[in-house]
GROMACS .gro file of C-alpha atoms in nm:
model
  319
    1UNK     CA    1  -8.158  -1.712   4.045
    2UNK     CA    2  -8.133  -1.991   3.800
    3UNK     CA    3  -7.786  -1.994   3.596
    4UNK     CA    4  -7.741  -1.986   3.238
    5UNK     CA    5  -7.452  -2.149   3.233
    6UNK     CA    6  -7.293  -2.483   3.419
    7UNK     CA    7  -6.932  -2.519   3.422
    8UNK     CA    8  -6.833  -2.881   3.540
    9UNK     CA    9  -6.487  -2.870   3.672
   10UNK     CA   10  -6.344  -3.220   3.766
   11UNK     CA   11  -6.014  -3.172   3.926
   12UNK     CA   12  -5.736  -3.456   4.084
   13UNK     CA   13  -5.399  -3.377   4.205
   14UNK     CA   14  -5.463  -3.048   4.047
   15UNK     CA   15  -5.370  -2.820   4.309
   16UNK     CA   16  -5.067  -2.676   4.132
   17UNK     CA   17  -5.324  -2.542   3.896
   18UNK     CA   18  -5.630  -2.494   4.094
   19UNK     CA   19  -5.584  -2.143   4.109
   20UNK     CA   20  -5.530  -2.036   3.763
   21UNK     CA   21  -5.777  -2.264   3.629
   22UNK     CA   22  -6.086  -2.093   3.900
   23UNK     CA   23  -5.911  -1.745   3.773
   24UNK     CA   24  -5.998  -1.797   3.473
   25UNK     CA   25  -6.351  -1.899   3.513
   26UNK     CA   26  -6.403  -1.577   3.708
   27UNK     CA   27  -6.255  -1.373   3.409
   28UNK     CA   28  -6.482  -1.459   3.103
   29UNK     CA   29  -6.681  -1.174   2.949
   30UNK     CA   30  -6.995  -1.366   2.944
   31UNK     CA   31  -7.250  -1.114   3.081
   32UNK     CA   32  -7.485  -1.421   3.209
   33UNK     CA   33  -7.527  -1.626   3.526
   34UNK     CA   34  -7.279  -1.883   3.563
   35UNK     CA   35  -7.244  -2.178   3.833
   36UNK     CA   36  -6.937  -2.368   3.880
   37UNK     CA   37  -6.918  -2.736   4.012
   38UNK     CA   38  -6.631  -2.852   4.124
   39UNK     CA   39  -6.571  -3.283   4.162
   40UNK     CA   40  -6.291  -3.423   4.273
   41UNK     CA   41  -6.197  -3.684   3.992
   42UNK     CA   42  -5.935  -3.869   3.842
   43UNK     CA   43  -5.893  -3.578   3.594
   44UNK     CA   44  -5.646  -3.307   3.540
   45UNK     CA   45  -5.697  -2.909   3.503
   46UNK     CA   46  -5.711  -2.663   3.196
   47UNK     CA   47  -5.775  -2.277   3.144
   48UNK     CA   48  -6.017  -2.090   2.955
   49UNK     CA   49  -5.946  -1.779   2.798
   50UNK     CA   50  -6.166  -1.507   2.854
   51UNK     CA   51  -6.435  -1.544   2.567
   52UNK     CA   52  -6.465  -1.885   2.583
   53UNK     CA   53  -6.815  -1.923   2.770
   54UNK     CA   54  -6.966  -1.605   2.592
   55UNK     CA   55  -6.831  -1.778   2.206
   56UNK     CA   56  -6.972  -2.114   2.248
   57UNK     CA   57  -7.275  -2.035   2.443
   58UNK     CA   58  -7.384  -1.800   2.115
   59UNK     CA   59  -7.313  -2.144   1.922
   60UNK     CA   60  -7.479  -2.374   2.136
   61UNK     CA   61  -7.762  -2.107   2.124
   62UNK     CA   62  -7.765  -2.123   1.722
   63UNK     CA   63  -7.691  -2.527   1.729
   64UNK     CA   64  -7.926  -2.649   2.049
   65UNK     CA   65  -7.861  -3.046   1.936
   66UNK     CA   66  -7.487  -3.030   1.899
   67UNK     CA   67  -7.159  -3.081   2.108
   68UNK     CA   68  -7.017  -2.744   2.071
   69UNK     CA   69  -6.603  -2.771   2.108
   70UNK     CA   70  -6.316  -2.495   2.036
   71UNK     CA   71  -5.953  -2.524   1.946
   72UNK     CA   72  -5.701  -2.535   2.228
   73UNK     CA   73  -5.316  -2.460   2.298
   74UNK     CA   74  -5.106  -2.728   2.474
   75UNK     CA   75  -4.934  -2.698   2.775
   76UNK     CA   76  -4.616  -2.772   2.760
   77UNK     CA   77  -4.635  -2.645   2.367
   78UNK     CA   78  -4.460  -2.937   2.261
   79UNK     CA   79  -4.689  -3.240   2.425
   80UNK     CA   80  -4.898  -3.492   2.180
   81UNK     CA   81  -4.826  -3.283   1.836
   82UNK     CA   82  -4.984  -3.469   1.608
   83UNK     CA   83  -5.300  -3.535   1.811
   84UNK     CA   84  -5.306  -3.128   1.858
   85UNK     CA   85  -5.255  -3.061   1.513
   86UNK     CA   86  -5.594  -3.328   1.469
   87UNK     CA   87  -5.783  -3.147   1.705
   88UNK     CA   88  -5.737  -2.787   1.593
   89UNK     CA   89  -5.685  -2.888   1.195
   90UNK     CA   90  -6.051  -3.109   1.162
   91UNK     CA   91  -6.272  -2.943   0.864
   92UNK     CA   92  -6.648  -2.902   0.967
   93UNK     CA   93  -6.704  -3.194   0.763
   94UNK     CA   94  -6.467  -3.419   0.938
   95UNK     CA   95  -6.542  -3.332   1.271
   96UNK     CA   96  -6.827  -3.615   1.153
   97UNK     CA   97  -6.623  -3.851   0.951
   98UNK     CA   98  -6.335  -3.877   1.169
   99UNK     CA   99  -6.532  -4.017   1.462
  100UNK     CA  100  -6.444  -4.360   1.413
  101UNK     CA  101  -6.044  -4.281   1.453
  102UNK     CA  102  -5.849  -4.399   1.744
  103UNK     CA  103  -5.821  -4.025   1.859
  104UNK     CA  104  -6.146  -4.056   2.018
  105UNK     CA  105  -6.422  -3.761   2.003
  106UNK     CA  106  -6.385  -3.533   1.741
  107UNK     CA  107  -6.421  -3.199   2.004
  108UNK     CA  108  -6.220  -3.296   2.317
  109UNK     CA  109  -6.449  -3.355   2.617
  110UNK     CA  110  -6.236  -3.063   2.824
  111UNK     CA  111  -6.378  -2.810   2.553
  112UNK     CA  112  -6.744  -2.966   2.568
  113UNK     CA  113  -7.033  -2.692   2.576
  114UNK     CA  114  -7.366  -2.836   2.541
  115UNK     CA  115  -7.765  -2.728   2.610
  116UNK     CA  116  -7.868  -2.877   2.925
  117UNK     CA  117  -8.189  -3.018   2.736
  118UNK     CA  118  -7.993  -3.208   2.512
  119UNK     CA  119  -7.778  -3.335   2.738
  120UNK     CA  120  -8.045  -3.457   2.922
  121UNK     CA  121  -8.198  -3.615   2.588
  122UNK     CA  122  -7.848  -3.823   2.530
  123UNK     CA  123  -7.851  -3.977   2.895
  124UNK     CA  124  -7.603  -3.966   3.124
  125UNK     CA  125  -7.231  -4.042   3.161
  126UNK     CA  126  -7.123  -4.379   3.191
  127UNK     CA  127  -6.993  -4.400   3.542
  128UNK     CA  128  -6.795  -4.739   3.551
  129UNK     CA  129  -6.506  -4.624   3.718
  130UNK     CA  130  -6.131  -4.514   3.623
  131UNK     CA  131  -6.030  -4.670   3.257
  132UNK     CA  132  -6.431  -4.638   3.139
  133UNK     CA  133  -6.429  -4.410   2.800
  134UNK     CA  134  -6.716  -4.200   2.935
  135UNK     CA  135  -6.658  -3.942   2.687
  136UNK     CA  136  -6.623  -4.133   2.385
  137UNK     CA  137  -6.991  -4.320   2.465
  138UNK     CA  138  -7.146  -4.018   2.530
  139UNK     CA  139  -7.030  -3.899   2.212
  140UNK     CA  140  -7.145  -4.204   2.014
  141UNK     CA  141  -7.496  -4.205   2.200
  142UNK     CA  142  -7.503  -3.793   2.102
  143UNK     CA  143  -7.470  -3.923   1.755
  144UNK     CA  144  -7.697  -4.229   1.726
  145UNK     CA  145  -7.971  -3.954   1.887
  146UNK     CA  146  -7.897  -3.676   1.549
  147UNK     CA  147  -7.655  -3.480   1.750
  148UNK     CA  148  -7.403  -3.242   1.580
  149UNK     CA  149  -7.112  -3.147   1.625
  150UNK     CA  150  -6.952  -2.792   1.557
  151UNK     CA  151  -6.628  -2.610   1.671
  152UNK     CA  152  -6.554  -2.276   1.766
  153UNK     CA  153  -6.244  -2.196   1.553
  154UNK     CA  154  -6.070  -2.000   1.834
  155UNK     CA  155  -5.821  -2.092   2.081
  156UNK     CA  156  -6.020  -2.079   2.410
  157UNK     CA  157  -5.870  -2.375   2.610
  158UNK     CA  158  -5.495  -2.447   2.749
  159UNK     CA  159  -5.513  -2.778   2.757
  160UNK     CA  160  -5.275  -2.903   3.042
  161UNK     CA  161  -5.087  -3.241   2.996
  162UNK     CA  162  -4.937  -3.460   3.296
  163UNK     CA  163  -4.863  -3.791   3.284
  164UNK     CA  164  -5.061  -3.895   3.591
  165UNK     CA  165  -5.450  -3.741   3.356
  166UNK     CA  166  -5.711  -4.004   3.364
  167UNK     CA  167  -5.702  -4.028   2.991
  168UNK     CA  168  -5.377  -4.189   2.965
  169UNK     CA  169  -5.604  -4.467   3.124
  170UNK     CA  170  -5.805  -4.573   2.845
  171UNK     CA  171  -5.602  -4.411   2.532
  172UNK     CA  172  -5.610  -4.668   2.254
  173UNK     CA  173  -5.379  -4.712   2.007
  174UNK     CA  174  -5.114  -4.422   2.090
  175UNK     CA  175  -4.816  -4.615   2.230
  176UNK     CA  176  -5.000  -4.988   2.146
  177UNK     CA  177  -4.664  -5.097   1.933
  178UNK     CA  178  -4.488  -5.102   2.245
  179UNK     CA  179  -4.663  -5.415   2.319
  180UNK     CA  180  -4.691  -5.736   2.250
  181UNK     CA  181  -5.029  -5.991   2.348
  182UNK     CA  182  -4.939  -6.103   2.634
  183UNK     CA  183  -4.823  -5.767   2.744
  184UNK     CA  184  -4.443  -5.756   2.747
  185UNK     CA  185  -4.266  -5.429   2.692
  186UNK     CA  186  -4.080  -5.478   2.347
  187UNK     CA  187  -3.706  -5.437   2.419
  188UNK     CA  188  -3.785  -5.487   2.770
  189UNK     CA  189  -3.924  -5.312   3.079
  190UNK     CA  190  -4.192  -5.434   3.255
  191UNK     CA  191  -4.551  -5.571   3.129
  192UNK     CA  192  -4.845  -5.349   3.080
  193UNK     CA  193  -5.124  -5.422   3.324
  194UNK     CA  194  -5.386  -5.606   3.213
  195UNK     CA  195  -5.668  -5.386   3.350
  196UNK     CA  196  -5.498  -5.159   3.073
  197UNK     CA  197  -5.537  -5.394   2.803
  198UNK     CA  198  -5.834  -5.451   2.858
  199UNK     CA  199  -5.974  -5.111   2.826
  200UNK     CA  200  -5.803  -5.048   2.533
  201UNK     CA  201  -5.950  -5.359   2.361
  202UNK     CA  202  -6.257  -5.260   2.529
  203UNK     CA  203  -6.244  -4.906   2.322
  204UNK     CA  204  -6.129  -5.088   2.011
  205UNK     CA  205  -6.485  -5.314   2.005
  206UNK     CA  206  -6.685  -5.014   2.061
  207UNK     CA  207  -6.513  -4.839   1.789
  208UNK     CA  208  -6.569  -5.121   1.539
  209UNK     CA  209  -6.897  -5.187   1.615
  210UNK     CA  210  -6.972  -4.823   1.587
  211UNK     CA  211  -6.815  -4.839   1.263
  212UNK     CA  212  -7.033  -5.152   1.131
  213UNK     CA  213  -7.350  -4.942   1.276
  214UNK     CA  214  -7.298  -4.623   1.091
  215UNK     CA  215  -7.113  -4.635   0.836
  216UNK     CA  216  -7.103  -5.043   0.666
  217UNK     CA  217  -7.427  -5.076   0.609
  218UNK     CA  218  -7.428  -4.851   0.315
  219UNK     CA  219  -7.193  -5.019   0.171
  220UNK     CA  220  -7.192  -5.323  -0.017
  221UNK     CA  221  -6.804  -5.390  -0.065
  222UNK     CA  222  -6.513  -5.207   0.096
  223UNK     CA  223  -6.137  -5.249   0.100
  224UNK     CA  224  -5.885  -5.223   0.384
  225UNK     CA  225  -5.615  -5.004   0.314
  226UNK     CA  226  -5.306  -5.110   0.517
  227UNK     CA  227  -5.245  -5.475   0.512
  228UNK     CA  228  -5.025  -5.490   0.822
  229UNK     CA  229  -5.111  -5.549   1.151
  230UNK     CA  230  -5.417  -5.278   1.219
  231UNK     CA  231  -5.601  -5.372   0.923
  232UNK     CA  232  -5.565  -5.747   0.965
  233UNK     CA  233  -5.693  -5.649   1.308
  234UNK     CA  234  -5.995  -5.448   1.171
  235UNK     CA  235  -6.072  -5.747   0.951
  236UNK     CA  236  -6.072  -6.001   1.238
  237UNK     CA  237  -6.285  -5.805   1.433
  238UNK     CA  238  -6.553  -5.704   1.176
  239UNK     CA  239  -6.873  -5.897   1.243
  240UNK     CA  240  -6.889  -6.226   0.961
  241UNK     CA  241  -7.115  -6.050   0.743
  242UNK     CA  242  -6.894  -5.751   0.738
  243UNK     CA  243  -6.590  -5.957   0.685
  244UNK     CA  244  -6.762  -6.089   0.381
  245UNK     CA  245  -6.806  -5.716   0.239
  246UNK     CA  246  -6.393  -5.707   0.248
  247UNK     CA  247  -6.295  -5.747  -0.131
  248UNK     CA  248  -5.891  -5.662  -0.077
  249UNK     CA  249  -5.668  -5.523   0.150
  250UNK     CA  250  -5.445  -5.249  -0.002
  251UNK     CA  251  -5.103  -5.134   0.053
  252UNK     CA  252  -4.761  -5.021  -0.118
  253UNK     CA  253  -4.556  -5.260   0.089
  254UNK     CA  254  -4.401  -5.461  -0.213
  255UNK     CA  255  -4.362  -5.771   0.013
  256UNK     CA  256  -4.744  -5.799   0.087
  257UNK     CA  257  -4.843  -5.717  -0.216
  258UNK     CA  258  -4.608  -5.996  -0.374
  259UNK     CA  259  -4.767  -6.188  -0.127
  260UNK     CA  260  -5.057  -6.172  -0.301
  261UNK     CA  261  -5.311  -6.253  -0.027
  262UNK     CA  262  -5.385  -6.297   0.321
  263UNK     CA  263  -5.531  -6.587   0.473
  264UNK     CA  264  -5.760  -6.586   0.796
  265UNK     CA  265  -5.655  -6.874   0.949
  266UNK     CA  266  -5.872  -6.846   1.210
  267UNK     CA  267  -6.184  -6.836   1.047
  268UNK     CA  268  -6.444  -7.173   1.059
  269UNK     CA  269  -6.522  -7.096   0.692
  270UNK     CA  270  -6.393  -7.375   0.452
  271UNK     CA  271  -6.222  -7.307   0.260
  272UNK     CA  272  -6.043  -7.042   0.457
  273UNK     CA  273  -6.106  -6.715   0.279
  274UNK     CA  274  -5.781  -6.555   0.115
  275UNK     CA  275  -5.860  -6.159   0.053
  276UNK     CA  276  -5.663  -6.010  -0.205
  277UNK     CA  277  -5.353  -5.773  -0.146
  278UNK     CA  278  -5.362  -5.505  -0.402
  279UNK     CA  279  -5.149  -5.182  -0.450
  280UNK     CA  280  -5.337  -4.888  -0.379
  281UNK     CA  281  -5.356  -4.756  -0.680
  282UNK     CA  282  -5.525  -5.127  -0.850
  283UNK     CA  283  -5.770  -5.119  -0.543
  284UNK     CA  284  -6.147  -4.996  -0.530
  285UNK     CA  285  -6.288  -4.762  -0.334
  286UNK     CA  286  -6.440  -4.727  -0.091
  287UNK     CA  287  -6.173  -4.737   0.164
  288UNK     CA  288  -6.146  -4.798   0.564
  289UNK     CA  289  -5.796  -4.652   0.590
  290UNK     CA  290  -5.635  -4.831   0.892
  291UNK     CA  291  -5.327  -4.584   0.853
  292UNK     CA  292  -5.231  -4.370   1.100
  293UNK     CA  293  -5.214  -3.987   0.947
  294UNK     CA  294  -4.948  -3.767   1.006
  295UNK     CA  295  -4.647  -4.011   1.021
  296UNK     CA  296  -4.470  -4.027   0.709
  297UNK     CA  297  -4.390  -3.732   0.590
  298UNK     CA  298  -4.635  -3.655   0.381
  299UNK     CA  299  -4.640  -3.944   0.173
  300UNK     CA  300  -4.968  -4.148   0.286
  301UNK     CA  301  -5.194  -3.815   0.276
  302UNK     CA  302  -5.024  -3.748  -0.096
  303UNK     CA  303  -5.127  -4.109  -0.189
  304UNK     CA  304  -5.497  -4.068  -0.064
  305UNK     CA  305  -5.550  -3.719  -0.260
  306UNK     CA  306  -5.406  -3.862  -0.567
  307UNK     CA  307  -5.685  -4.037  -0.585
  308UNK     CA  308  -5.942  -3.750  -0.552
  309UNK     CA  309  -6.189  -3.948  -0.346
  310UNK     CA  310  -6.419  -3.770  -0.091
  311UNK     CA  311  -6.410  -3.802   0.263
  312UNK     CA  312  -6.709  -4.012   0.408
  313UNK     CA  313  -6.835  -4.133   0.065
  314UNK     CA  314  -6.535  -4.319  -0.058
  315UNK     CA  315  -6.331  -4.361   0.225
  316UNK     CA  316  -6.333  -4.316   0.567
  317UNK     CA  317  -6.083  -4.282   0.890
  318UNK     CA  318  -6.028  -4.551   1.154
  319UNK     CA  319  -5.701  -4.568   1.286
   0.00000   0.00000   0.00000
């Protein structure tokens, strides 16, 4: 008899876990036909709560072209706060503006429900091997194809963290200023591999350039807010014509601002171009805000609202 529902379970080094995780599979309430497949991968193991499969099947039912995701609890509580808090926090509308931030998808893959049809329609996963971001270019390609994405706003996943998960392969950004180029530890300690460089610059180009596809072309100018080392970043990796679309960088860092400009030195342009450094408050929208949320107290997010701009017209997310 052919199953309604697929769950995908990819497990490694999981066996402390093995057992709750399958226990909970046999426990939802979903009054269908379900299949489990079970790969041994480089991944780690979670646990659904009991209404998880019946909740976002009736979603996926009402939304057949969208990634259908859930909120989730952390185990231990206290792991990756701020990226929980982003996960569970996300506004319906910002589960599509946010997808250009270094957090990745805006539904994590371990919470993924999706028709088998549209699956299909996307393509398959990526299947390059350990450090490949197979989630986050599905998600793009689910996008680029008119795919939606909704969440159900229920805690149906534990979402286990161990240091030894695949994702701490490819994550981007989250411990980058530990680093320096070549890829000495800062204080000291040993270097960071350079497989693991390169996969995290790898997941920075696709992010830009997924950036300059969706979201640039509709706009004529743009400023960089944060004129520090991400944005300076952004703007060095933005495509020529792009980079010509930059009218300021903006900041509240008196020093750059008395600056007055910053110069890419290594562009072939002559004269070199010198973009403006503006406080925040003399700068136009819209904005690519290169500043990481959550991390100072309060006072970045209170800047942003003071300016009653909306999300995805006048500014949008990418760090």
């Amino acid at each position: 008899m052919k199953a309604h529902v697929s769950i995908i379970l990819p497990v490694h080094n999981a066996e402390p876990w093995l057992d709750e995780c399958l226990r909970s599979v046999l426990q939802q309430d979903f009054e269908g036909i379900m299949e489990l497949s079970v790969f041994n991968d480089a991944s780690k193991d979670d646990v659904m709560m009991p209404q998880r499969v019946r909740l976002q099947h009736e979603a996926a039912v009402q939304h057949p072209s969208s990634i259908v995701g859930c909120q989730v609890r952390r185990d231990p509580p206290d792991s990756t706060e701020r990226y929980t808090r982003w996960i569970n926090q996300l506004t319906s509308e910002q589960l599509l503006t946010q997808v250009f931030t270094a957090n990745g998808p805006t539904v994590i893959m371990p919470t993924w429900f999706c028709s088998r049809a549209w699956f299909s329609h996307v393509g398959p996963f990526d299947e390059g091997g350990r450090g490949v971001p197979e989630d986050l270019l599905f998600f793009y390609e689910h996008l680029r194809k008119g795919g939606s994405v909704i969440r159900v706003d229920q805690s149906l996943l534990l979402y286990r963290y161990h240091p030894q998960a695949a994702t701490h392969s490819v994550l981007d950004g989250i411990c980058a200023n530990l680093w320096d180029r070549e890829g000495k530890r800062r204080h000291g300690g040993p270097a960071l591999p350079v497989t693991l460089l390169h996969r995290r610059a790898t997941i920075w180009t696709h992010r830009v350039r997924f950036l300059e596809e969706r979201a640039l072309p509709r706009w004529a100018a743009f400023t960089i807010w944060n004129a520090g080392k991400q944005g300076r970043r952004l703007y060095r990796s933005l495509t020529a014509a792009n980079r010509r679309k930059v009218v300021a960088f903006c900041d509240v860092d008196k020093n750059k601002i008395r600056k007055g400009f910053y110069c890419h030195e290594d562009s072939q342009e002559r004269p070199k171009p010198h973009i403006p450094i503006l406080h925040f408050r003399a700068a136009r929208p819209p904005f690519i805000i290169c500043v990481k949320l959550d991390l100072t107290g309060g006072a970045f997010e209170d800047n942003l609202r003071s300016l009653h701009l909306q999300e995805g017209q006048d500014f949008l997310h990418f760090s």
